[in-house]
Coordinates of N, CA and C in Angstrom, one line a residue:
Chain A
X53 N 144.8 -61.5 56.5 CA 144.7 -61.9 55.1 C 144.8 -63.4 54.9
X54 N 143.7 -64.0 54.1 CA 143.5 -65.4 54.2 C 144.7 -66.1 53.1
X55 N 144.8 -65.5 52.0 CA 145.6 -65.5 50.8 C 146.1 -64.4 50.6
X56 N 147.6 -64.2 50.3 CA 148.3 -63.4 49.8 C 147.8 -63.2 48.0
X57 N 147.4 -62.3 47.3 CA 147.5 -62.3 45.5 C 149.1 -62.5 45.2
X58 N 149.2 -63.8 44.6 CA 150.6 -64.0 44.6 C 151.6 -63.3 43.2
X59 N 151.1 -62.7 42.3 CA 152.0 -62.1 41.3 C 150.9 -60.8 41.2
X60 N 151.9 -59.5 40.6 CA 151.4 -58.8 40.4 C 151.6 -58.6 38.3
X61 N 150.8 -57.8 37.7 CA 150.7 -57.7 36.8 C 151.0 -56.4 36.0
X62 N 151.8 -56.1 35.2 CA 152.1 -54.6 35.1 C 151.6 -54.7 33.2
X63 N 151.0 -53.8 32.6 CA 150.7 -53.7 31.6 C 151.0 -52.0 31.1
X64 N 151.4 -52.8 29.7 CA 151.8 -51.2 29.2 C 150.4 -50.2 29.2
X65 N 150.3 -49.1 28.7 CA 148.7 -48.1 28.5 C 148.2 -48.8 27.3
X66 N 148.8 -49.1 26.5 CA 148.4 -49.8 25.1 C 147.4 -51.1 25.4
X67 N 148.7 -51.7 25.9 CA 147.9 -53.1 26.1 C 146.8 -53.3 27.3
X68 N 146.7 -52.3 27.7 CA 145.9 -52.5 28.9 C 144.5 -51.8 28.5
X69 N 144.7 -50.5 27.4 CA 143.1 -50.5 26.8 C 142.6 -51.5 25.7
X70 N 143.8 -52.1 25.0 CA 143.4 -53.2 24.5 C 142.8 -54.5 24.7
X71 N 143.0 -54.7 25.6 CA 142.9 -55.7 26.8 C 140.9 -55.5 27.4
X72 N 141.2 -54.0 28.0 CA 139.8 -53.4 28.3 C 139.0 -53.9 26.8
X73 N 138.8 -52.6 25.6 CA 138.5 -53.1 24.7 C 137.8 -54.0 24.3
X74 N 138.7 -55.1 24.1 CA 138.0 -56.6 23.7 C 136.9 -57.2 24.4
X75 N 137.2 -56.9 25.5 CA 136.1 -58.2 26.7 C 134.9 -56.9 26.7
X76 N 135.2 -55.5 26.7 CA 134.3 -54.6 27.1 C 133.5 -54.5 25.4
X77 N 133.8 -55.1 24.2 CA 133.0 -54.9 23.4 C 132.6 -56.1 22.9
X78 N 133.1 -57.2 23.6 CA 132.4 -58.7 23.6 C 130.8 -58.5 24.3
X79 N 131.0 -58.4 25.5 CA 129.7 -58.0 26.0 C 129.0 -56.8 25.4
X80 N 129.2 -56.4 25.1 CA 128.3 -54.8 24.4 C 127.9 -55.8 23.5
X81 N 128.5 -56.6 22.3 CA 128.1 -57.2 21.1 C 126.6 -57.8 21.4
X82 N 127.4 -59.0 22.7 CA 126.1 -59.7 23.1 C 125.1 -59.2 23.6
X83 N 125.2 -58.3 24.6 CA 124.0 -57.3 24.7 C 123.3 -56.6 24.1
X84 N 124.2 -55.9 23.2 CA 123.0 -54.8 22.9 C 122.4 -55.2 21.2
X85 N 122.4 -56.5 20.8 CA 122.1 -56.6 19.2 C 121.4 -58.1 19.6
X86 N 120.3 -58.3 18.5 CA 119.8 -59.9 18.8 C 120.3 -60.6 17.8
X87 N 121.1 -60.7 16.7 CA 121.1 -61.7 16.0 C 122.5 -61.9 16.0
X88 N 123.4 -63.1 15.5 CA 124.3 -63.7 16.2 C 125.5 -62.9 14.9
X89 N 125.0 -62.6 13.9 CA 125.9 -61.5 12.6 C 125.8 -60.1 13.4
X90 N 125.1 -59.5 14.0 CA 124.6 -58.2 14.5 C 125.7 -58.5 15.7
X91 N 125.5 -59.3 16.4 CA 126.3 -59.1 17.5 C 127.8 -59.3 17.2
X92 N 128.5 -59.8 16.1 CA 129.8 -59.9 15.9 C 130.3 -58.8 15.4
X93 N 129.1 -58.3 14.4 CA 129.6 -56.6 13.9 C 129.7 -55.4 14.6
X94 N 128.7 -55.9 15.6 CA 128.4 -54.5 16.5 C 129.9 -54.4 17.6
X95 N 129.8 -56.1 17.7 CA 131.5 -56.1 19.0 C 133.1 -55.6 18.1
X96 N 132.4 -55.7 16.6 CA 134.2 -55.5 15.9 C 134.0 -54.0 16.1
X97 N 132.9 -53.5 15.7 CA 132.8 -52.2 15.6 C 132.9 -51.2 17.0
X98 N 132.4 -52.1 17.8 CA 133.2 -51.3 19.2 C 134.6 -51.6 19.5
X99 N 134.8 -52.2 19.5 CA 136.6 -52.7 19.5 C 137.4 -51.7 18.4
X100 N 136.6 -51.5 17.4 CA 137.5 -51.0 16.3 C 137.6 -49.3 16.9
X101 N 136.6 -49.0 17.1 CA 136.2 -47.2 17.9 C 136.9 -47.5 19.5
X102 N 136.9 -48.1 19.9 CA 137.7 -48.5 21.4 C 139.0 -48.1 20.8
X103 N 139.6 -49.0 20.4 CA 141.4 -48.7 19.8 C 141.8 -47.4 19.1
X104 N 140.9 -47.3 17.8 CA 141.0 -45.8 17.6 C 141.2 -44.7 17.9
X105 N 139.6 -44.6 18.9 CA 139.9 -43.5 20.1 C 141.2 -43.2 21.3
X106 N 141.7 -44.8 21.2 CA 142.7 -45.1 22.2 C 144.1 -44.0 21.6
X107 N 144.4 -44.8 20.0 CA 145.1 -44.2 19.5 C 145.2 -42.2 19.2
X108 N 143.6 -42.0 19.1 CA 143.3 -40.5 19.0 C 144.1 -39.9 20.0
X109 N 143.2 -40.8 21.1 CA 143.8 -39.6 22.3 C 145.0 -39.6 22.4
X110 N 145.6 -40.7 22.4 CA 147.4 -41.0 22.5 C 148.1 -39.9 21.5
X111 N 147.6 -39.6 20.3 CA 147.9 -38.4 19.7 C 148.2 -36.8 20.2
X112 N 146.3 -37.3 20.6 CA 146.2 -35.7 21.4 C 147.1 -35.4 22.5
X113 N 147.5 -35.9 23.4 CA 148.2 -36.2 24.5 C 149.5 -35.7 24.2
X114 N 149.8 -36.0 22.9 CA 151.5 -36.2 22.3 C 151.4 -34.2 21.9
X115 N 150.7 -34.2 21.3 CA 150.9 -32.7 20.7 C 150.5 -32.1 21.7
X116 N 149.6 -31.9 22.8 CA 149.6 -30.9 24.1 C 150.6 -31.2 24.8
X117 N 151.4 -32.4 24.6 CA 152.7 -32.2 25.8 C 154.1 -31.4 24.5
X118 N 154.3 -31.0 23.5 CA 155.3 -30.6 22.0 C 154.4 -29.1 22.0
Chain B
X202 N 83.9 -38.4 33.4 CA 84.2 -39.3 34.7 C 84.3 -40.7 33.8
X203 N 83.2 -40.8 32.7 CA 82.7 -42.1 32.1 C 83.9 -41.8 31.0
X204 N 84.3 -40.8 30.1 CA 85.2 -40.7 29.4 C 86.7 -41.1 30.0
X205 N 86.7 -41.3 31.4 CA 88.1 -41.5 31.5 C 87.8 -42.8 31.8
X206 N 86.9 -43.6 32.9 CA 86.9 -44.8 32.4 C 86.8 -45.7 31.4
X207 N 86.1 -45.2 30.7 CA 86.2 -45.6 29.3 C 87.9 -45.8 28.7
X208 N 88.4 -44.4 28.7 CA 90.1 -44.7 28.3 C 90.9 -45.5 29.1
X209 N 90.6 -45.8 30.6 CA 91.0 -46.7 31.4 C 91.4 -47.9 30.8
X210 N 90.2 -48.4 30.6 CA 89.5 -50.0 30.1 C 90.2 -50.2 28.9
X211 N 90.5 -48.7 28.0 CA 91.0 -49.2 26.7 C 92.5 -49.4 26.5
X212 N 93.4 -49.1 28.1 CA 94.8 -49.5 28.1 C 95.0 -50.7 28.2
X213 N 95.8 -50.8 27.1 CA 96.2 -52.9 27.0 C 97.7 -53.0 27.6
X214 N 97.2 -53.6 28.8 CA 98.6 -54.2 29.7 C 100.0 -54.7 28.8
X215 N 100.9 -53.9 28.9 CA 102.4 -54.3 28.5 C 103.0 -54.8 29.0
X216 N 102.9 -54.9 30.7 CA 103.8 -55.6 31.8 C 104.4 -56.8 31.4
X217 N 105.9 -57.2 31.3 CA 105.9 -58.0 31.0 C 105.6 -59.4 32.2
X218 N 105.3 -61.1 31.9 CA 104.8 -61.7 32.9 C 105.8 -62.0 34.3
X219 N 105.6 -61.9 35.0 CA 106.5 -62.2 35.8 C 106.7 -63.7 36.2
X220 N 107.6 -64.0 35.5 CA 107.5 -65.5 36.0 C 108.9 -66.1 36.8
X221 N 109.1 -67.4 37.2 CA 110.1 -67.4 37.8 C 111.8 -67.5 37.3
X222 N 111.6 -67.4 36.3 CA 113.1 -67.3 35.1 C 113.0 -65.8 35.0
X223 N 111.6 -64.8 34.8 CA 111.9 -63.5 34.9 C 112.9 -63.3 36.0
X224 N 112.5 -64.0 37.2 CA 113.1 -63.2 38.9 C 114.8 -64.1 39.0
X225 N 114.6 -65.4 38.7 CA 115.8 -66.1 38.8 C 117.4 -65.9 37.8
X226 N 117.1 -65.3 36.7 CA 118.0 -65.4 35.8 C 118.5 -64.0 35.5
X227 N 118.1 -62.8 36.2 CA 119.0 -61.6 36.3 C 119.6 -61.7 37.9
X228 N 119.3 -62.2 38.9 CA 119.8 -62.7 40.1 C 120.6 -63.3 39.9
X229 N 120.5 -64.5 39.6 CA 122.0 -65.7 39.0 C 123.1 -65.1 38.4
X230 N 122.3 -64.5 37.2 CA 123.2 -63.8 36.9 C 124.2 -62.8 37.0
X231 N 123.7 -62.2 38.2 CA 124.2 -61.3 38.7 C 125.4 -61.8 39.5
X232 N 124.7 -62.9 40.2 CA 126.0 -63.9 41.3 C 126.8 -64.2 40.7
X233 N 126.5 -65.0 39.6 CA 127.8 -66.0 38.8 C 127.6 -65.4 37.5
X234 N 128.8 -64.5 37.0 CA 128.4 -63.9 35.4 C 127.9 -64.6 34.2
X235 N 127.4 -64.6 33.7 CA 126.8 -65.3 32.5 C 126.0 -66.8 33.0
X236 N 125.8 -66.8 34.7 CA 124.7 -68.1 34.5 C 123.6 -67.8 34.3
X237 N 122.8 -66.6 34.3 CA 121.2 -66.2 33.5 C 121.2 -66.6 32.6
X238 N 122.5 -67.1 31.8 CA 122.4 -67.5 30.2 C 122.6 -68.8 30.1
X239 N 123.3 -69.4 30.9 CA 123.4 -70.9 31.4 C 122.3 -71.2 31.5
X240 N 121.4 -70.9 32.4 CA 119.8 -71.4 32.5 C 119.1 -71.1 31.9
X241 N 119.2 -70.7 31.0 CA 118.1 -70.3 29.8 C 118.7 -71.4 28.7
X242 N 120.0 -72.0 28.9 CA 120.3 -72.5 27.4 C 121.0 -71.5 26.1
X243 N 121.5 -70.9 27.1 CA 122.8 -69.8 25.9 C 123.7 -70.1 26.2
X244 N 124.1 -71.4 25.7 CA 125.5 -71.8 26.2 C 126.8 -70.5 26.1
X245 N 126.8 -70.6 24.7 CA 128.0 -69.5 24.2 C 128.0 -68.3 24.5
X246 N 126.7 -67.6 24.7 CA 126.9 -65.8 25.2 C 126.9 -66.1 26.4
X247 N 126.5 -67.2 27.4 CA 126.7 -67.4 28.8 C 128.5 -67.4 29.0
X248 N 128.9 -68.3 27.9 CA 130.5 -68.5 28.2 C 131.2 -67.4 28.0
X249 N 130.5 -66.7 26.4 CA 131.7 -65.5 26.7 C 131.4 -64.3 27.6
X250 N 130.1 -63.5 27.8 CA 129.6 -63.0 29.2 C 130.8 -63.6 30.2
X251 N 130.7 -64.6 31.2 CA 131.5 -65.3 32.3 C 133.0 -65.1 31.9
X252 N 133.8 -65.4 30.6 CA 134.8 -65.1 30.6 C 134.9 -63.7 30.5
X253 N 134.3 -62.9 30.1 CA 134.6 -61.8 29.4 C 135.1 -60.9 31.3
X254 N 134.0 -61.1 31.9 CA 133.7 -60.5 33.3 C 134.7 -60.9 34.3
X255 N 134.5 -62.4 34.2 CA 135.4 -63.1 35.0 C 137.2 -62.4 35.1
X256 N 137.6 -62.8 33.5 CA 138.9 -62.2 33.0 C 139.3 -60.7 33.7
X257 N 138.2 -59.9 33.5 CA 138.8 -58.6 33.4 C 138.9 -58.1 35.1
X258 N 137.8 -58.9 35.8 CA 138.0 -59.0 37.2 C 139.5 -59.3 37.9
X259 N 139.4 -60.4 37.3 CA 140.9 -61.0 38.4 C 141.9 -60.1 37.6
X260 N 142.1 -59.7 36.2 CA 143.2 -58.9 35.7 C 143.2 -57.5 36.5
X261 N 142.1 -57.0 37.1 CA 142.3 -56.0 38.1 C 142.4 -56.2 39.5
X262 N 141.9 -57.4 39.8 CA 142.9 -57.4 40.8 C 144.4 -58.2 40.9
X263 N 145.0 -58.2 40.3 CA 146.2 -58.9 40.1 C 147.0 -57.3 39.5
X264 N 146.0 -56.5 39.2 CA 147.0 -55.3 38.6 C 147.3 -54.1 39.4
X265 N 146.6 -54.9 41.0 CA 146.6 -54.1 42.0 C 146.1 -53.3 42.2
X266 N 144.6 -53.5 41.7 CA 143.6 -52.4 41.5 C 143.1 -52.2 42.6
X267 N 142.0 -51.0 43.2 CA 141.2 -51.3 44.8 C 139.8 -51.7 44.5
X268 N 139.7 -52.2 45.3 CA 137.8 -53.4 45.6 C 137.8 -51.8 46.5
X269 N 136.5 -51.2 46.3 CA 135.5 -50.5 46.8 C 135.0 -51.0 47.8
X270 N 135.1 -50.4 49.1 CA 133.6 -51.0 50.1 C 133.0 -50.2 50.3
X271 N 131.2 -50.1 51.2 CA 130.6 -49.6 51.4 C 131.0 -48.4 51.9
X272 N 130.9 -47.2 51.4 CA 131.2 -46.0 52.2 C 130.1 -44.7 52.4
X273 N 130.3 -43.7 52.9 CA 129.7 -42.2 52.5 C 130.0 -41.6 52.5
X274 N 131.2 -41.5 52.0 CA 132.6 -40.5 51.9 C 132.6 -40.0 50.3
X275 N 133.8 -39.6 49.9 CA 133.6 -39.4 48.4 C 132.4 -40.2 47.0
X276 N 132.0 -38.9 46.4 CA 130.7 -39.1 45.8 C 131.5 -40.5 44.4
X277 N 132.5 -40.5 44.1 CA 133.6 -41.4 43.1 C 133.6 -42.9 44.0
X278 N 133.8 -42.6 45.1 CA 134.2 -43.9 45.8 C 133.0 -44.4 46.3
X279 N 131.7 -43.7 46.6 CA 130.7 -44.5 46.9 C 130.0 -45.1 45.2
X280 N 130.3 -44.4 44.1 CA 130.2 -44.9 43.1 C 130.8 -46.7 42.3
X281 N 132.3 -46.0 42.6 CA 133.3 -47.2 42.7 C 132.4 -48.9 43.5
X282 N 132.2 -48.4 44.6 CA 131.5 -49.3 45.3 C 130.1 -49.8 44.6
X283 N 129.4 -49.1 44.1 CA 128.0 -49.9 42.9 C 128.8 -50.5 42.2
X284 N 129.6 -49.9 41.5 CA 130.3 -50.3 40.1 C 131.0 -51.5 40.6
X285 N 131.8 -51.9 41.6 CA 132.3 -53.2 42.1 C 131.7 -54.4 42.4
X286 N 130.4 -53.6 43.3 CA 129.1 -54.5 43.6 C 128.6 -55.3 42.7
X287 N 128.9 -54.8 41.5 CA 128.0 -55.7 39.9 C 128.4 -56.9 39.8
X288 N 129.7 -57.4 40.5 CA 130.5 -58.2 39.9 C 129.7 -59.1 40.9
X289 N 129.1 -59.1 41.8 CA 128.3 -60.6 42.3 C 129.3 -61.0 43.1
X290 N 129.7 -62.1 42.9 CA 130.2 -63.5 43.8 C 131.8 -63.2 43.8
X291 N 131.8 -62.4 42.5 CA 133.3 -61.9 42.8 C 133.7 -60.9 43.7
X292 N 132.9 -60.1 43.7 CA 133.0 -58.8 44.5 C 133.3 -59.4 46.2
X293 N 132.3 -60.5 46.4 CA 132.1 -61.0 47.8 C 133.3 -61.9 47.9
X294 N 133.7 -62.6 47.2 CA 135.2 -63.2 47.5 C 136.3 -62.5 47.6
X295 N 136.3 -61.6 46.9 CA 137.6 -60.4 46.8 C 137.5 -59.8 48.4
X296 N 136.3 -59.2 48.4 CA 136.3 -58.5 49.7 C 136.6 -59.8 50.9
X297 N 136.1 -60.5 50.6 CA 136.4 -61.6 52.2 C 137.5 -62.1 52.0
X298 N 138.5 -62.3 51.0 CA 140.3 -62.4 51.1 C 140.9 -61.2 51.4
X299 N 140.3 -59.9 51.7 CA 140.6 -59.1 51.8 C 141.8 -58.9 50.7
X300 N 141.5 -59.0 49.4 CA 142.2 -58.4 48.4 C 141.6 -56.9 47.7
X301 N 143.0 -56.6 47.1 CA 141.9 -55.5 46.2 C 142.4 -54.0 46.9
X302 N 143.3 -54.1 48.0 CA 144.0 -53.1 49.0 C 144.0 -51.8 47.5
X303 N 144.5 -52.0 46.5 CA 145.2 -51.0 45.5 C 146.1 -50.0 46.1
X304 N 147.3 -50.4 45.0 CA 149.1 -49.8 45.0 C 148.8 -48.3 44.6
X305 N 148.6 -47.2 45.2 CA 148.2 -46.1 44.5 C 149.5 -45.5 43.8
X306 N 150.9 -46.2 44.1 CA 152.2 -45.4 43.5 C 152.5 -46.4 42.0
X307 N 151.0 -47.4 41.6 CA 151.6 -48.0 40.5 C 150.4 -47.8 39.9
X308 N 151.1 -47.2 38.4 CA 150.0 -46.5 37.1 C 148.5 -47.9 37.0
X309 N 149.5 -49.1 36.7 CA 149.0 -49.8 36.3 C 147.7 -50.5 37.4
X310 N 147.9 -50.2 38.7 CA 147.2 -50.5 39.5 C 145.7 -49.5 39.4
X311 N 146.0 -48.3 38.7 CA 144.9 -47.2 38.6 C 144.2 -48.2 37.4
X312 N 144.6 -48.7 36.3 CA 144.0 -49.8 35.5 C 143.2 -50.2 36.0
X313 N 143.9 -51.1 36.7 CA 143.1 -52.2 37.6 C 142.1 -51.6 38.3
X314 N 141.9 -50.5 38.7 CA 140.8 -50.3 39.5 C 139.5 -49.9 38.5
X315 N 139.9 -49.4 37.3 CA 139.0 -49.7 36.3 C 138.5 -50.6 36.0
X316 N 139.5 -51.6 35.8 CA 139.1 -52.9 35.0 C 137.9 -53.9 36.4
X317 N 138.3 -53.5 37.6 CA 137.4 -54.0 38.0 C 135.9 -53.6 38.0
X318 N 136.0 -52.0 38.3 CA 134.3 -52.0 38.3 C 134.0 -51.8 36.9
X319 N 134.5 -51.9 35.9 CA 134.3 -51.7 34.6 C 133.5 -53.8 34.6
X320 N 133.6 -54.6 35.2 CA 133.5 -55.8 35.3 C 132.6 -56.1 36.2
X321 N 131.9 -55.0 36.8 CA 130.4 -55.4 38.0 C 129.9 -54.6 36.9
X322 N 129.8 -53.4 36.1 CA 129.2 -53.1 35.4 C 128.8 -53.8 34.3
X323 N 129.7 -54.5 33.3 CA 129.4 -55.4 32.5 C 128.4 -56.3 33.1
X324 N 128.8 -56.9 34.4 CA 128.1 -57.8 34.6 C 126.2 -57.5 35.2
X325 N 126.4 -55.9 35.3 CA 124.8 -55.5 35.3 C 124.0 -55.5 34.1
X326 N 124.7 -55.4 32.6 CA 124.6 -55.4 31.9 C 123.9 -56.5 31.3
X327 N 124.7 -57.8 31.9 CA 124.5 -58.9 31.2 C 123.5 -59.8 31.9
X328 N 123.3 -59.6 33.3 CA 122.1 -59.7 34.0 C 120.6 -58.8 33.4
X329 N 120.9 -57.9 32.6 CA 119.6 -57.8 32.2 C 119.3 -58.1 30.8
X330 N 120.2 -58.1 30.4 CA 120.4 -59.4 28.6 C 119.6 -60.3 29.1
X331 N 120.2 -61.2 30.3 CA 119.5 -62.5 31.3 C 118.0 -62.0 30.9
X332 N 117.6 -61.1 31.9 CA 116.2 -60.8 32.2 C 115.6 -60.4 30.5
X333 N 116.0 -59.6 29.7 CA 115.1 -59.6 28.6 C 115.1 -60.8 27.9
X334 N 116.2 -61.7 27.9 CA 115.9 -63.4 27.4 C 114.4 -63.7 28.1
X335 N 114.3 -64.1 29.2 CA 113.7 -64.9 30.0 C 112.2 -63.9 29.7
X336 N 112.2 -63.1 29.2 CA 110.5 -62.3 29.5 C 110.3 -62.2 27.7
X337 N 111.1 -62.8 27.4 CA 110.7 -62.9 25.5 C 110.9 -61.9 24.9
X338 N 111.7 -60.8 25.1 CA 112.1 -59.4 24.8 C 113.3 -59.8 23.8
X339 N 113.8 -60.8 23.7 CA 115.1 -61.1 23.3 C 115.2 -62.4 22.8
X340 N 116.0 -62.9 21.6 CA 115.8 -64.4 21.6 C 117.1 -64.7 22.2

């Protein structure tokens, strides 16, 4: 091994689909819409259904384990 | 016989042209995330593309995520491996520091192995953003 990775990173489940989320509906914005209003709505609007869902399932999760 | 050449002759070519920003700017792109957009003059979706990819790369490997290599073993892990592949220039640095082992007794490390190929995929993504820019599909 040429370099050791010198810190490791620990993220909560939260913050770490949050984290996904953003950069993963940054790009979706810029990709998949051509105008520069289209692509900011389309990225809120994935980010907003990204977290949501996050939150859904975190629900579902909660009442199949109760 | 004359009816089908006739309809032949009457198909109007769609192909888009192939020129050399067609062939250069999904390749580039592919190497270094968001330079297809660099060389076309998209400054800003070039920057956030590159950060976007860049970021979520090194946060998986730093979260101890595993770099995929070439295999023929499990149908997930030869997948893993395309999906890592996307990342270009990162994929090839990661693997030649031989980083990317992934901690399989840490949650967060299973993250990380998302977040990486979730980041060659973006970055297939955005290599063909590249390519519909460059062939006028896109402004």
């Amino acid at each position: 091994m040429i370099f050791a990775v010198a810190a490791t990173i620990t993220l909560s489940h939260f913050s770490a689909a949050a984290i996904y989320a953003l950069f993963a509906s940054i790009v979706f914005g810029i990709t998949q819409r051509n105008t520069q209003k289209e692509m900011i709505r389309y990225a809120l609007y994935c980010f907003t259904l990204f977290v949501l869902g996050t939150i859904a399932a975190g629900w579902v999760m909660w009442l199949l384990r109760h | 016989m004359a009816e089908t050449n006739t309809r032949t002759a009457g198909v109007i070519d769609t192909a888009p042209p192939l020129t050399t920003m067609a062939v250069l700017a999904p390749a580039i792109g592919w190497l270094i995330p968001g330079a297809g957009h660099f060389i076309q003059r998209r400054w800003i979706r070039g920057l956030l593309l590159m950060s976007s990819v860049v970021i979520l790369f090194v946060l998986g490997v730093l979260m101890d995520g595993k770099v995929y290599e070439f295999n023929t073993g499990d149908l997930l892990d030869m997948l893993g491996f395309v999906g890592d592949l996307g990342a270009g220039a990162l994929y090839i640095v990661t693997r030649a520091m031989d980083w990317g082992k992934g901690a399989i007794q840490l949650a967060s490390a299973d993250y990380g192995t998302k977040y990486i190929i979730t980041a060659g995929l973006l970055n297939i993504i955005s290599a063909v953003d590249a390519y519909d820019i460059a062939i006028g599909k896109k402004q």
